[in-house]
Amino acid sequence: MASVQDNNSISAELSSKLWYEAKQNLSNEEQEYTRDFYGDEGDNHGIVNDVLRTAKEKQKEAEDKNWTFKRSDGRVVVVREIFSKIVDSITKFQGAVDFLVSMDASGHSALPWAGVKFLLSIAIKDSQKWGSVIAGMEFVTREISYYSIFEVIYLRRKFSATKQLSDALVQAYTKVLQFLSGARRYYDQNSLKRFLGTAFSLDENLSGIVSAIKSERDDIERLRGIIDGQQEKEMGDGIMALSQDQKANQDKLVGLLNDLAAPMEIMAMQLTDVKDELGEMHSEMKAKTKADELPKIYAHLQPGKVTNYETKVGNLTPGTATWILRNGTFTEWLEGKTPVLFVCGGPGTGKSHLSTKVIDYLRKTPLEVSRRQNRVGYYYFKDGDRNTRSVLTALCAIVYQIAAEDEIYRMHATQICDRSPNFAMATCGTVWNDFLAAEYGATSDNQLFLVFDGIDEAEREDFAEFLKLLSRSALQSIRIQILLVGRPEMNSIIRERFVKSPFDTIEVSSKVIIDDVRKFSQARYDEFIKVPKTLKGLRHKVTETLTEKADGMFLWVDLIYKEELQDILSPMKLKEALGKLPEGRLTNLYDRIFLRVERDNGPAKHLALQELFSWAVYFKEPLSLFYLNEILHLLIGNQYSDAEIILETCASLFILVKTGEVLLEESNRSETETQGADHAHKDAGHNEGRDNAEPELEENYDHENYDNDENYDDENEMAEMAEADEQHRNRQRDIFVHLRHASLGDYLRRADLKPTAILLGAKQGQVHVVVTMLQIVCKGADAPQELWLYLMANFLGQLGSLDCSIVSEADTKLIIGYLHEIFTSETLGRHIAKFHISAEGYPLLGDGRGNFSFGLNTGQQNDNYLVI
């Protein structure tokens, strides 16, 4: 019987190398910034004590000086509280250090602790970026503490997954060291650079590193589950045994580990599933790991960003969209009797909500009929974004979705990547046949359901080819069920392709969904209407009137509440307004909305609104608030409000999609508020009579800073202003402007749309975007560099999508003039040449010797010839 100690001697040696291996993964520059991170590898207890002492000193300093910093959303964070969390994590770990030393586990994490100590010791309050450094230090301190114990538990056993686990830990440790190195680089700058944050955008880096480490956790926890399962099996088979002392030591370590893990919102989400399937999966999984496979699949298929259905589930009105689950035609499709089902409905009739309901149902409900395990792939096509209109991209995204959830499929997909064309050479046929049809044949143990929402918003020719591909596939002989959701005009196209194949349709009619529209109207009334809630008769009158007039359009009901009724405070006037509502057609309602927007905004904002609507409708992908503001400033000047403020005047027409750091902060804030509410509820009984005492700190802070406006440091204030501007720009880089609904795009693109003070009209708007892009590109060095590079990368694609039949002779001459300047201007050519090797530039290349060739006489051997 193998002893645990024998295994310890092997895995302890492996453990001691992890941080060293992680350091070797750093670039030369990153390693240089870790030069001051040193500690005695044999004195783990000492370095942890040093870090704790330094953290407590900084905690007291932060408390004495009342240090705070602001996040990009303006929220004030008290630094003392962050240091308190750092001290708490280290104190918990310190209690385990003596125990770890007794198990011969000292020294292996001296490097990261030395980095934490060094950075804490030199930390000074000189800018808002400093606050992000400290917030990042709190995160990595918890990581180092947690994994120091984790190593002792899981790397001191010699199992087949131990090496894979150590490799995964090295990847996580590399990210931690990259953060520490980046923070060190930040402190090496002079004060002015730190104020401006030019060399180390820590907000972005922290977000990326946190996300990267969390992604590694999934794999680490999976491997942890495998090792636990292997130990249980060996103990059950009598191969391995733990003495009473060893068992007690292990239980104590697991307790310490779980104590550190509690506030980290992670840990073993998939552990149970891994253990349950361990015996079946182990022989197939040991060759490859998720950390290796998913990046390979992603690089091969390039699935891009996918709308998560879970973000849409929360928008469903309770009790709605359930009718389709009881529909007989849907049940037949669910049972596999009909391989293809088309759900069709007009604009605004809740089709995407139906798709979301079906996806949620399929993912959570086992099929009792077949007793097979469900796999669900889905995709939401979006007309306003070229990146979400491709069927090829949709299929690639679905393959990646399944691979992320199915261990066996992930391994198969990884192998398929070696013989199937990559994204650049792939077609819908190669992805369908290689990754889906071949994997879900008649003998497959799994049933695959594919849901394609908004098929009328996909590239029409692209989707027609996909239907042709499906019609040629033997759908009856494979385990794939397909649900298509879109507008009625797609019905004839689908029927044409499925003449000889089983195919059925469900129509989303106003009669079928009237109860859902009623529930939706009642929910919106309760949310938006401000008259007394006791007027139940008025509520019934309003909700029933809107239900009847809506003709099955949820969107119409929603817009009526937001645009026509929500600002009415008088019950009598609310009742009168019901007789003046536009008929249940979206066109009439949009007419009224745009008249209201034009009326509510003065001439100074009309030009800005013209630009915003033109770019939102005709540019090939949603623009960020940052780029929209750059465009407005360049074209209109300073006599306009921020684009974000202007969009508030027509908020019912747009959706602001948050990404990156903004999304991360919002998620963290939501969780903090939830936790705060829980604590407030628990502490309510202890705070009676203290209501007036709580705001005291904030009031004192306000008096201290604002009572005497003449006493300020001009240099520091300029730096704070620069920092605030940079935070504002970074925030707007992560917020993208989308049209709220495809029907709005249809309205604004229709050929008979007349120009108004805020709308250029269909033909003029499309041409205007192209001409403006070329105009900005030709400004060269006089244009904002980030905007110029972005438009330079996109102007050829935008030009290629322009409908030549709508371009006037005058605009044609203007476009050709700009193109001639781009191709021949020496001044512009010299400016372009500065960026031709920039990774974030555009598809214009030099000859490798610093020369730039891009003119009318460009040779056919030059790579730019293809671009031209």
Coordinates of N, CA and C in Angstrom, one line a residue, residues 825-835 852:
S825 N -2.2 61.3 -52.0 CA -1.6 62.4 -51.2 C -0.3 62.0 -50.5
E826 N 0.7 62.7 -50.7 CA 2.0 62.4 -50.1 C 1.9 62.7 -48.6
T827 N 1.3 63.8 -48.2 CA 1.1 64.2 -46.8 C 0.4 63.1 -46.1
L828 N -0.8 62.7 -46.6 CA -1.6 61.7 -46.0 C -0.8 60.3 -46.0
G829 N -0.1 60.1 -47.1 CA 0.6 58.8 -47.2 C 1.7 58.7 -46.1
R830 N 2.4 59.9 -45.8 CA 3.4 59.8 -44.7 C 2.8 59.6 -43.4
H831 N 1.5 60.1 -43.2 CA 0.9 59.9 -41.9 C 0.4 58.4 -41.8
I832 N -0.1 57.9 -42.9 CA -0.6 56.5 -42.9 C 0.6 55.6 -42.6
A833 N 1.8 55.9 -43.2 CA 3.0 55.1 -43.1 C 3.4 54.9 -41.6
K834 N 3.1 55.9 -40.8 CA 3.5 55.8 -39.4 C 2.8 54.6 -38.7
F835 N 1.7 54.2 -39.2 CA 0.9 53.2 -38.5 C 0.8 51.9 -39.2
F852 N 6.2 53.1 -47.7 CA 4.8 52.9 -47.8 C 4.4 53.0 -49.2

